[in-house]
Short mmCIF file of N, CA, C and O in Angstrom, two decimals:
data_model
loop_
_atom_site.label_atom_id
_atom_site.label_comp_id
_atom_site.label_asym_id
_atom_site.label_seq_id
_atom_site.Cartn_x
_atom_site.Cartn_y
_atom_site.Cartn_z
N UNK P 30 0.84 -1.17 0.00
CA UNK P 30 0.00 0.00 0.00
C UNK P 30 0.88 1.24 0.00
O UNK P 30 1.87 1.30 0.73
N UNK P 31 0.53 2.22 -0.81
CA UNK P 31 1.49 3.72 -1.06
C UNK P 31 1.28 4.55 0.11
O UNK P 31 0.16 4.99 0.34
N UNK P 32 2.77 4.92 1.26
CA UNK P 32 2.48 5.97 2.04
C UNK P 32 1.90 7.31 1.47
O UNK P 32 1.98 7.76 0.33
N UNK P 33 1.25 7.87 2.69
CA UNK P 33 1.17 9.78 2.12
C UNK P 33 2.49 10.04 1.49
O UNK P 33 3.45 9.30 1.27
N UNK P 34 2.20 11.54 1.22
CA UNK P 34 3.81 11.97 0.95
C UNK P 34 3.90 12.75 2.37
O UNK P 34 3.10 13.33 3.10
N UNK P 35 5.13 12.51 2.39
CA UNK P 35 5.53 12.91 3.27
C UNK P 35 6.56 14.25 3.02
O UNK P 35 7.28 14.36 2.03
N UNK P 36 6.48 15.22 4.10
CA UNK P 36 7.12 16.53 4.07
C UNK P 36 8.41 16.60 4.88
O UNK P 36 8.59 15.93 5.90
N UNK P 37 9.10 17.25 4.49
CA UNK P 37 10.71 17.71 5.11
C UNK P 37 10.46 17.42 6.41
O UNK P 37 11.01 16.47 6.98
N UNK P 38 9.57 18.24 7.01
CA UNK P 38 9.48 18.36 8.44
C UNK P 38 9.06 17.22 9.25
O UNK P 38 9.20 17.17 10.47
N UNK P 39 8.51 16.25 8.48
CA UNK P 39 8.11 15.29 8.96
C UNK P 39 9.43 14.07 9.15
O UNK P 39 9.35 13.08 9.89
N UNK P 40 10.61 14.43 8.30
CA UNK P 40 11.61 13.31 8.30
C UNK P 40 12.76 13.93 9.09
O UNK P 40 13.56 13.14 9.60
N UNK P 41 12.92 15.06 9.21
CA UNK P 41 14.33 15.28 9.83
C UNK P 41 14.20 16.38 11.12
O UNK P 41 13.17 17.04 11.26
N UNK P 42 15.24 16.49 11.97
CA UNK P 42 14.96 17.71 12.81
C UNK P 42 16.59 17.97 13.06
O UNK P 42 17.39 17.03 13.04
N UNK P 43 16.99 19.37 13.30
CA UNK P 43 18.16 19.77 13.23
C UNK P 43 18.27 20.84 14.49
O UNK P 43 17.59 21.86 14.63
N UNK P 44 19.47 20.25 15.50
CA UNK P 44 19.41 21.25 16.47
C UNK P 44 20.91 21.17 16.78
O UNK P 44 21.65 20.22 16.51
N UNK P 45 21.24 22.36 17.41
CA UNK P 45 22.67 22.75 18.53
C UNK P 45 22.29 22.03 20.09
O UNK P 45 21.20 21.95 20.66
N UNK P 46 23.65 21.56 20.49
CA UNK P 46 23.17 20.92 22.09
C UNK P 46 25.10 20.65 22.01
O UNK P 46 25.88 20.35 21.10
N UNK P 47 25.24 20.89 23.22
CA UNK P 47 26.93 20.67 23.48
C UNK P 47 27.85 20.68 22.37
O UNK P 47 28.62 19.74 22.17
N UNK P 48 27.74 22.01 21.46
CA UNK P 48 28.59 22.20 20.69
C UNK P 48 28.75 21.17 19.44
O UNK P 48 29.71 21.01 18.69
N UNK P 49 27.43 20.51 19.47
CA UNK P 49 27.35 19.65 18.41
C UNK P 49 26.57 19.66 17.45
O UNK P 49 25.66 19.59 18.27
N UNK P 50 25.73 19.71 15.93
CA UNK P 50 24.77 19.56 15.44
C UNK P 50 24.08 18.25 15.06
O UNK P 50 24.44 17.37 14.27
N UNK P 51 23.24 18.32 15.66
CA UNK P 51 21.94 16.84 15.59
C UNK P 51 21.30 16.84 14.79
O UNK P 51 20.57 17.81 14.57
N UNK P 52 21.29 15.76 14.02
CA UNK P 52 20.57 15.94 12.87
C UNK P 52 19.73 14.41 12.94
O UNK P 52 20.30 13.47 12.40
N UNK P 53 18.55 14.18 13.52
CA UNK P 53 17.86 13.36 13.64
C UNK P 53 16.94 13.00 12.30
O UNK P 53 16.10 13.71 11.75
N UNK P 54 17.28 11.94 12.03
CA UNK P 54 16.16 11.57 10.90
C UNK P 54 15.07 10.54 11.56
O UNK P 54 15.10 9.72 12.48
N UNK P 55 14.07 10.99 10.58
CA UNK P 55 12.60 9.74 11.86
C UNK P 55 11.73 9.31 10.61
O UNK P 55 11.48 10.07 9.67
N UNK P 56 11.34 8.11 10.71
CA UNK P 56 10.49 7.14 10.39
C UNK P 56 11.92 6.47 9.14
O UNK P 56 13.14 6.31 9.20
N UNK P 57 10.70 6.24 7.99
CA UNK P 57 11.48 5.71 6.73
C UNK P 57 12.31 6.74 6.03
O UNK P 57 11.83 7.78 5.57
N UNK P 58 13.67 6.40 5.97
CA UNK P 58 14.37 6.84 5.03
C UNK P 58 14.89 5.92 3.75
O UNK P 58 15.73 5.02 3.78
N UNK P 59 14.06 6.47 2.51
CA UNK P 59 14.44 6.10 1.02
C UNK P 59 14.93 6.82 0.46
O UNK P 59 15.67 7.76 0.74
N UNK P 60 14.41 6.28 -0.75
CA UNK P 60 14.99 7.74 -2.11
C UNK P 60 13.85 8.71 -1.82
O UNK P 60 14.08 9.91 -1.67
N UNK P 61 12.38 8.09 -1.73
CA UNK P 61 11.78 9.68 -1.80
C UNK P 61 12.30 10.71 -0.97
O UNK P 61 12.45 11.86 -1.38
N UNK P 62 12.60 10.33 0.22
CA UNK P 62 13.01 11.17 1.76
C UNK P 62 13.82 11.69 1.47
O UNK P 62 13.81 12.92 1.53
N UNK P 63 15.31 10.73 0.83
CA UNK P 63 16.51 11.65 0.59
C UNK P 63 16.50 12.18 -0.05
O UNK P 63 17.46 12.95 -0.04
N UNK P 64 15.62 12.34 -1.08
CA UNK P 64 15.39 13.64 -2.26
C UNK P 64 14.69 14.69 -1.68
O UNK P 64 14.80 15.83 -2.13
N UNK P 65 13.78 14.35 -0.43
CA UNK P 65 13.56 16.26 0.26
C UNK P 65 14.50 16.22 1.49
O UNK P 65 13.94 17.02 2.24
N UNK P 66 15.35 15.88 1.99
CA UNK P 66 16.22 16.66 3.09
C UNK P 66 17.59 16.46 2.74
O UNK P 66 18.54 16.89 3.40
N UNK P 67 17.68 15.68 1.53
CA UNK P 67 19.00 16.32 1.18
C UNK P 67 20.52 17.66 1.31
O UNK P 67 21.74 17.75 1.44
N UNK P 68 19.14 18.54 1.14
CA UNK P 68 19.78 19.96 1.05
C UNK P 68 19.72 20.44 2.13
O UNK P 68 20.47 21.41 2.25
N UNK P 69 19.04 20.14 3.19
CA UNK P 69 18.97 20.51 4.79
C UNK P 69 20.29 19.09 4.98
O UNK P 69 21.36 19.58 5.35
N UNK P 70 20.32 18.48 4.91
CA UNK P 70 21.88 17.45 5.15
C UNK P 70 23.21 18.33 4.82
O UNK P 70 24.12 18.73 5.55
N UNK P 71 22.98 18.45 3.66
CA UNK P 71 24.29 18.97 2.95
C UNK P 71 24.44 20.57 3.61
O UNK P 71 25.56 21.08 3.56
N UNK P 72 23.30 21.35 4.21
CA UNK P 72 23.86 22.79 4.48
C UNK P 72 24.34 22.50 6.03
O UNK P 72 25.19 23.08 6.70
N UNK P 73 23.70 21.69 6.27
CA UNK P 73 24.47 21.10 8.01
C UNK P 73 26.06 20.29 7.69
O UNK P 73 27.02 20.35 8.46
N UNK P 74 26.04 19.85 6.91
CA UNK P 74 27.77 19.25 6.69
C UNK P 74 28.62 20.07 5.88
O UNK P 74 29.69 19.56 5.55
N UNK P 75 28.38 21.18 5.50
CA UNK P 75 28.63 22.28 4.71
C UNK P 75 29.69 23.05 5.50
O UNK P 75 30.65 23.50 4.87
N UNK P 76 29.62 23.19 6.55
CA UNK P 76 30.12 24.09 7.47
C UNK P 76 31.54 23.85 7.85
O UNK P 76 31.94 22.80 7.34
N UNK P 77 32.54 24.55 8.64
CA UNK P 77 33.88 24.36 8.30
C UNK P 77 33.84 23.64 10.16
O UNK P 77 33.06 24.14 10.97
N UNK P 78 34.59 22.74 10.48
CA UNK P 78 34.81 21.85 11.54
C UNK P 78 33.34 21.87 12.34
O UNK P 78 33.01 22.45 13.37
N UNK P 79 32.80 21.25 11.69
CA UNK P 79 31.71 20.97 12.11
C UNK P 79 31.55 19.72 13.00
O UNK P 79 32.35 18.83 12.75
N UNK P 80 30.68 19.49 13.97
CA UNK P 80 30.99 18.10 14.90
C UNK P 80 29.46 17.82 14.28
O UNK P 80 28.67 18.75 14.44
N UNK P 81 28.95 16.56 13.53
CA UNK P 81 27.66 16.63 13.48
C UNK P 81 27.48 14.96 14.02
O UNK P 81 28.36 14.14 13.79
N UNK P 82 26.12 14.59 14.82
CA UNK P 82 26.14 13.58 15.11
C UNK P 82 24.32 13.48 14.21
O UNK P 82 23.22 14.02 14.29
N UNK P 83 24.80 12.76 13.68
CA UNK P 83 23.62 11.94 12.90
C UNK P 83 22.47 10.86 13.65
O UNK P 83 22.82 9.68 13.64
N UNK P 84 21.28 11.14 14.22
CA UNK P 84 20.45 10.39 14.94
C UNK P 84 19.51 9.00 14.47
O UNK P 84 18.30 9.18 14.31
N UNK P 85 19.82 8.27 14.36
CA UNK P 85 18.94 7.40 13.90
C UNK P 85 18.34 6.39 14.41
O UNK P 85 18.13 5.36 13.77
N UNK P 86 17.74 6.67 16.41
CA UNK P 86 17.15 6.15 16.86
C UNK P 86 15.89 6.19 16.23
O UNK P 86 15.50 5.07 15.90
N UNK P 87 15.22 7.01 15.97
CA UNK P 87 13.71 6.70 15.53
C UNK P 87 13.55 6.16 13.80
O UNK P 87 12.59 5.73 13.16
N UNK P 88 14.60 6.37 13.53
CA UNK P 88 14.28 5.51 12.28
C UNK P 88 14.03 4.01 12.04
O UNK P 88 14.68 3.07 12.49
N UNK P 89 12.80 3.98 11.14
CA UNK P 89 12.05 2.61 11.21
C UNK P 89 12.34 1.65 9.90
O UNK P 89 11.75 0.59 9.69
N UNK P 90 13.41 2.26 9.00
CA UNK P 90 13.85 1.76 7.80
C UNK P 90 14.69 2.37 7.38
O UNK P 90 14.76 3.50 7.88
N UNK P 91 15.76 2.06 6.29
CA UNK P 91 16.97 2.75 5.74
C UNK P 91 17.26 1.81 4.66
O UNK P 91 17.58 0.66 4.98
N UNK P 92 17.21 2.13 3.43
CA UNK P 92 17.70 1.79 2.44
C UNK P 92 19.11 2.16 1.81
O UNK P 92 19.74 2.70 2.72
N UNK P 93 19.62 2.12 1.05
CA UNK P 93 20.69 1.48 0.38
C UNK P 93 20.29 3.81 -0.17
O UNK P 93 21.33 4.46 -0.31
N UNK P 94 19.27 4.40 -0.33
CA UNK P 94 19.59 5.67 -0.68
C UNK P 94 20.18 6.30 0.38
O UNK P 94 21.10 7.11 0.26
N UNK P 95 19.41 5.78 1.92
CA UNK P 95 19.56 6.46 3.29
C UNK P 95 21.49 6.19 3.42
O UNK P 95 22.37 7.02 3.63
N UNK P 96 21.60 4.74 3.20
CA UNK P 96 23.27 4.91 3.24
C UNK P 96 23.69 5.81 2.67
O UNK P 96 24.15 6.80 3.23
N UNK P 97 23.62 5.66 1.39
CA UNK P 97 24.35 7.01 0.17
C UNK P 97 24.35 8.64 1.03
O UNK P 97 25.37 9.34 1.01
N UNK P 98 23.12 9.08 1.73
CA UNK P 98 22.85 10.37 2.45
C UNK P 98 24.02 9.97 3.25
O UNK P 98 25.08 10.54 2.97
N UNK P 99 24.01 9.03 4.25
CA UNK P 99 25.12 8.78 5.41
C UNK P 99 26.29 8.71 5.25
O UNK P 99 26.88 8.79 6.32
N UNK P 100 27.09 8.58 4.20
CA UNK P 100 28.17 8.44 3.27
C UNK P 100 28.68 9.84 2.92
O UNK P 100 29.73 10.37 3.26
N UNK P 101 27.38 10.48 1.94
CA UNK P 101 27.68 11.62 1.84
C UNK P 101 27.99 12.68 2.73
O UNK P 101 28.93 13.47 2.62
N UNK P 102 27.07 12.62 3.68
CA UNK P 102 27.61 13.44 4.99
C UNK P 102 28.67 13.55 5.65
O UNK P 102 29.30 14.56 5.99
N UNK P 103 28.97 11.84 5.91
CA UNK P 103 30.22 11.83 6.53
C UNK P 103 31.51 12.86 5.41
O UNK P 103 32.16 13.82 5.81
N UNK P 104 31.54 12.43 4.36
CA UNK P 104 32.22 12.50 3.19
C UNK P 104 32.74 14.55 3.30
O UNK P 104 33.77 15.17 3.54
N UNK P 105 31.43 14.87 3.00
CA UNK P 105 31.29 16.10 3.36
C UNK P 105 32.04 16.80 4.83
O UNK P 105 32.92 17.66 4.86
N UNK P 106 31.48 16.25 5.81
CA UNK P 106 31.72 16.56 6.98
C UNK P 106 33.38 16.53 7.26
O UNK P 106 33.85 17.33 8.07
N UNK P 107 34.13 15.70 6.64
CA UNK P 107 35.77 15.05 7.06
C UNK P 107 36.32 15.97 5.86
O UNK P 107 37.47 16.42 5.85
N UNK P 108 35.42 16.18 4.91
CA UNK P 108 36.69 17.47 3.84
C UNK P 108 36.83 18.75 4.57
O UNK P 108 37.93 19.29 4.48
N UNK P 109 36.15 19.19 5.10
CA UNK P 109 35.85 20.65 6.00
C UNK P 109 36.10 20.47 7.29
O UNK P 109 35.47 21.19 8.06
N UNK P 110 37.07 19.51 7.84
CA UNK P 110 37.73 19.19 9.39
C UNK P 110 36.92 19.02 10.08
O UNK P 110 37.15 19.45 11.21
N UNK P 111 35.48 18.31 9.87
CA UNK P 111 34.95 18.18 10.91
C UNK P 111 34.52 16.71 11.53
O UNK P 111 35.57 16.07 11.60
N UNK P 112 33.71 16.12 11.89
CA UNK P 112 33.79 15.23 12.49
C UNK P 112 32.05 14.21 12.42
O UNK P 112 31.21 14.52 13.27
N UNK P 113 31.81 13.42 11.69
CA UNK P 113 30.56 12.85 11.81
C UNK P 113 30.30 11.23 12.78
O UNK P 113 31.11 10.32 12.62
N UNK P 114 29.28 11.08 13.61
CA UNK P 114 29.21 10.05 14.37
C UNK P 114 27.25 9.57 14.35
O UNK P 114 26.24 10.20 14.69
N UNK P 115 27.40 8.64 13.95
CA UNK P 115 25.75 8.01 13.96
C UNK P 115 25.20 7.47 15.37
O UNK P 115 26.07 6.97 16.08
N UNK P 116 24.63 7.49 15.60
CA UNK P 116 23.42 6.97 17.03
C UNK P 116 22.52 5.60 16.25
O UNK P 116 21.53 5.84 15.56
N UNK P 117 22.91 4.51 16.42
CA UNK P 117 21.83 3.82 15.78
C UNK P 117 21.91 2.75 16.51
O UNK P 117 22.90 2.05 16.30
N UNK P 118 21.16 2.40 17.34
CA UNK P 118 20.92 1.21 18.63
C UNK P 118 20.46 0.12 17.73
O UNK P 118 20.61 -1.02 18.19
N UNK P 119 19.85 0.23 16.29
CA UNK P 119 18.94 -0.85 15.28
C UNK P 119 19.92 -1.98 15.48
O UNK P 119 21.07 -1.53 15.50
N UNK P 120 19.87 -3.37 15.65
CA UNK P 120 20.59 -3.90 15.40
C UNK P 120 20.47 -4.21 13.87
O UNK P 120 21.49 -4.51 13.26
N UNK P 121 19.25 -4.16 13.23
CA UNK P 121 18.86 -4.57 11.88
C UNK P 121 19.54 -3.41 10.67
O UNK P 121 19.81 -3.60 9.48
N UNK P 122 19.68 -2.28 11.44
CA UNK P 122 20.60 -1.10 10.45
C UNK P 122 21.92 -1.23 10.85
O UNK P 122 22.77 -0.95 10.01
N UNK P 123 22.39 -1.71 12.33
CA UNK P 123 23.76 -2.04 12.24
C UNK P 123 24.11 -3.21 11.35
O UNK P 123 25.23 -3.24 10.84
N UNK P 124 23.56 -3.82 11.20
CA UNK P 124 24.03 -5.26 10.60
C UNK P 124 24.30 -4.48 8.80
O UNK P 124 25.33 -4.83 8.22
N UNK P 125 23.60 -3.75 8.28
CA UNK P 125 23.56 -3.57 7.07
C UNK P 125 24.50 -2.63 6.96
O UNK P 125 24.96 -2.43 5.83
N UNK P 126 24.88 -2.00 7.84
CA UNK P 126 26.24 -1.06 8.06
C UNK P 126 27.39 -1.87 7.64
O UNK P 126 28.39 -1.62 6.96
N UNK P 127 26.96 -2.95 8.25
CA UNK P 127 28.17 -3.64 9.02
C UNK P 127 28.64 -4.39 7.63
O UNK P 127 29.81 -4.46 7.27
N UNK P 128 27.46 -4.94 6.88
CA UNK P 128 27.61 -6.05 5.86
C UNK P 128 28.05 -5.19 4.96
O UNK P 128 29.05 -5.69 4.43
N UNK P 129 27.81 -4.13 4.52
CA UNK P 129 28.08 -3.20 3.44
C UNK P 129 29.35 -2.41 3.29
O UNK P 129 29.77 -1.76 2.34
N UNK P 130 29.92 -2.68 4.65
CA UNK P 130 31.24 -2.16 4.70
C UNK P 130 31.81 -1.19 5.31
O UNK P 130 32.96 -1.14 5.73
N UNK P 131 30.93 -0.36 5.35
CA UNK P 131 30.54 0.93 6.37
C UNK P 131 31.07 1.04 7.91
O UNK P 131 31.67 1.97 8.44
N UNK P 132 30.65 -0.29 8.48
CA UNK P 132 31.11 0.12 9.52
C UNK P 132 32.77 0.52 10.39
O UNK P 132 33.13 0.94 11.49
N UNK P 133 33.47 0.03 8.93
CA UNK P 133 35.14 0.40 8.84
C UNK P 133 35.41 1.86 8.61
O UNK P 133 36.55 2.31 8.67
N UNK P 134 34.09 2.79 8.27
CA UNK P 134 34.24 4.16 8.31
C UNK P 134 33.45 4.89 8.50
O UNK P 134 33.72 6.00 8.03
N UNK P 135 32.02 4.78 9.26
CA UNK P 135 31.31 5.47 10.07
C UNK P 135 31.77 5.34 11.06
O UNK P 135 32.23 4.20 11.16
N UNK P 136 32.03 6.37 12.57
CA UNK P 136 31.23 6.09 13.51
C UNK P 136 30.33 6.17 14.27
O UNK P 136 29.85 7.25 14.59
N UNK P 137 29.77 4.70 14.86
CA UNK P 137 28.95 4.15 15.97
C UNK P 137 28.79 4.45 17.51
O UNK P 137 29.63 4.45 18.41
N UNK P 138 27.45 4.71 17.54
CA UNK P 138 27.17 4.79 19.01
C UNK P 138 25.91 4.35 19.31
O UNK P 138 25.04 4.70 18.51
N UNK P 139 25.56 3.64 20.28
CA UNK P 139 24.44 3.03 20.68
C UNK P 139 23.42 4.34 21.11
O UNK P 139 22.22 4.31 20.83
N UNK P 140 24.04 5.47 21.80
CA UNK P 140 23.21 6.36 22.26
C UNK P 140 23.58 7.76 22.07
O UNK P 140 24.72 7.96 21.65
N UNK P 141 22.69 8.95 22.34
CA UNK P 141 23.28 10.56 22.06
C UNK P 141 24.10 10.61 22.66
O UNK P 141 25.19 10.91 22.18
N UNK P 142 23.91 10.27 24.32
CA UNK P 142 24.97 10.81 25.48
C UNK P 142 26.05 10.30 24.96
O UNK P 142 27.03 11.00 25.24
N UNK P 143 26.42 8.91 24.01
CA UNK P 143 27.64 8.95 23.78
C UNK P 143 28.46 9.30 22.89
O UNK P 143 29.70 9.33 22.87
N UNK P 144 27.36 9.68 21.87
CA UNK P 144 28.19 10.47 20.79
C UNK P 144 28.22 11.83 21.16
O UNK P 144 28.93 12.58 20.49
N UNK P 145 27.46 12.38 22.30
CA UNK P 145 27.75 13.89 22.24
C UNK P 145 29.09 13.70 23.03
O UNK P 145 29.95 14.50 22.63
N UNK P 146 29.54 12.82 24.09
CA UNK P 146 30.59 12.37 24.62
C UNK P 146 31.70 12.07 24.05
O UNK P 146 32.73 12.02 24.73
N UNK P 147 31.71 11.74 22.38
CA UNK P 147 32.83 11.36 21.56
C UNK P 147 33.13 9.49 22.17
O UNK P 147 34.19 8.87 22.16
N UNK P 148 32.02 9.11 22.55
CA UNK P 148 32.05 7.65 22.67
C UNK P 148 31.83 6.93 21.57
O UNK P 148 31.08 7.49 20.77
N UNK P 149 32.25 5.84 21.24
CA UNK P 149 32.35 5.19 20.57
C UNK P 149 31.48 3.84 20.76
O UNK P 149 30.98 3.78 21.88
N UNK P 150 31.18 2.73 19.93
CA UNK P 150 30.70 1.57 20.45
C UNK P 150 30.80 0.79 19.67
O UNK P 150 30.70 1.32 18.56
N UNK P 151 31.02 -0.59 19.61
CA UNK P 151 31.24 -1.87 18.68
C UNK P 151 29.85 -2.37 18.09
O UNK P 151 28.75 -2.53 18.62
N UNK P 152 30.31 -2.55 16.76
CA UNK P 152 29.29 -2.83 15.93
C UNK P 152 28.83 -3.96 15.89
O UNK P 152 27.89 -4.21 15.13
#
C-alpha cells in the first residue's frame, strides 16, 4: 500500500546541544526522503569543523539511498575538518552497516549521550 507523501518536516529535525549539530532523521528513510532533506543534510555538513552527530534512533527503515545520504555526509563533513558520528541502537541497520562495509568508516554509538561524549561503540 502507497504511504502519504511525506514533508521535510516530517523526516528530519536539526538542532545545537553541546557544541554539536543533531541531525535526527525519523520514520522511513528512502529515495523519496533523501530527495527532500538532502539539502537541509548537505547545508548542516557544509560548514567548516563541524561536529555533526547523525540520529537514527527513531528511524524505522533505511535503504541502500539512506546509506548514500550517510556516506555523503560523513564524506562532506571530514573534507571541512569536521567530524561525523551516527546513534543507531537498530541492530537490523547495524548489521547492514556492518555487511556493506561501512562500519570500517562510520562512527557508531548506541546512544546521544555517547556520541555527544565522543564515545564510541562496537558494531
Amino acid at each position: 500500500m502507497p504511504r502519504e507523501p511525506t514533508s521535510y518536516a516530517q523526516q528530519i529535525h536539526i538542532h545545537e546541544t553541546q557544541g554539536r549539530t543533531v541531525v535526527q532523521l525519523l520514520g522511513e528513510i528512502d529515495i523519496a526522503v533523501v530527495l527532500l532533506i538532502t539539502a537541509a543534510v548537505d547545508a548542516t555538513t557544509g560548514r567548516p569543523n563541524s561536529h555533526v552527530v547523525v540520529d537514527l534512533r527513531p528511524v524505522e527503515f533505511l535503504d541502500c539511498c539512506g546509506l548514500g545520504l550517510l556516506c555523503r555526509a560523513r564524506r562532506r563533513t571530514e573534507e571541512r575538518g569536521g567530524h561525523l558520528t551516527l546513534v543507531c541502537p537498530q541492530p537490523g541497520i547495524r548489521r547492514m552497516i556492518r555487511i556493506v562495509g561501512l562500519s570500517q568508516v562510520l562512527v557508531l554509538t548506541n546512544t546521544l549521550a555517547e556520541a555527544l561524549d565522543g564515545r564510541t561503540s562496537v558494531s
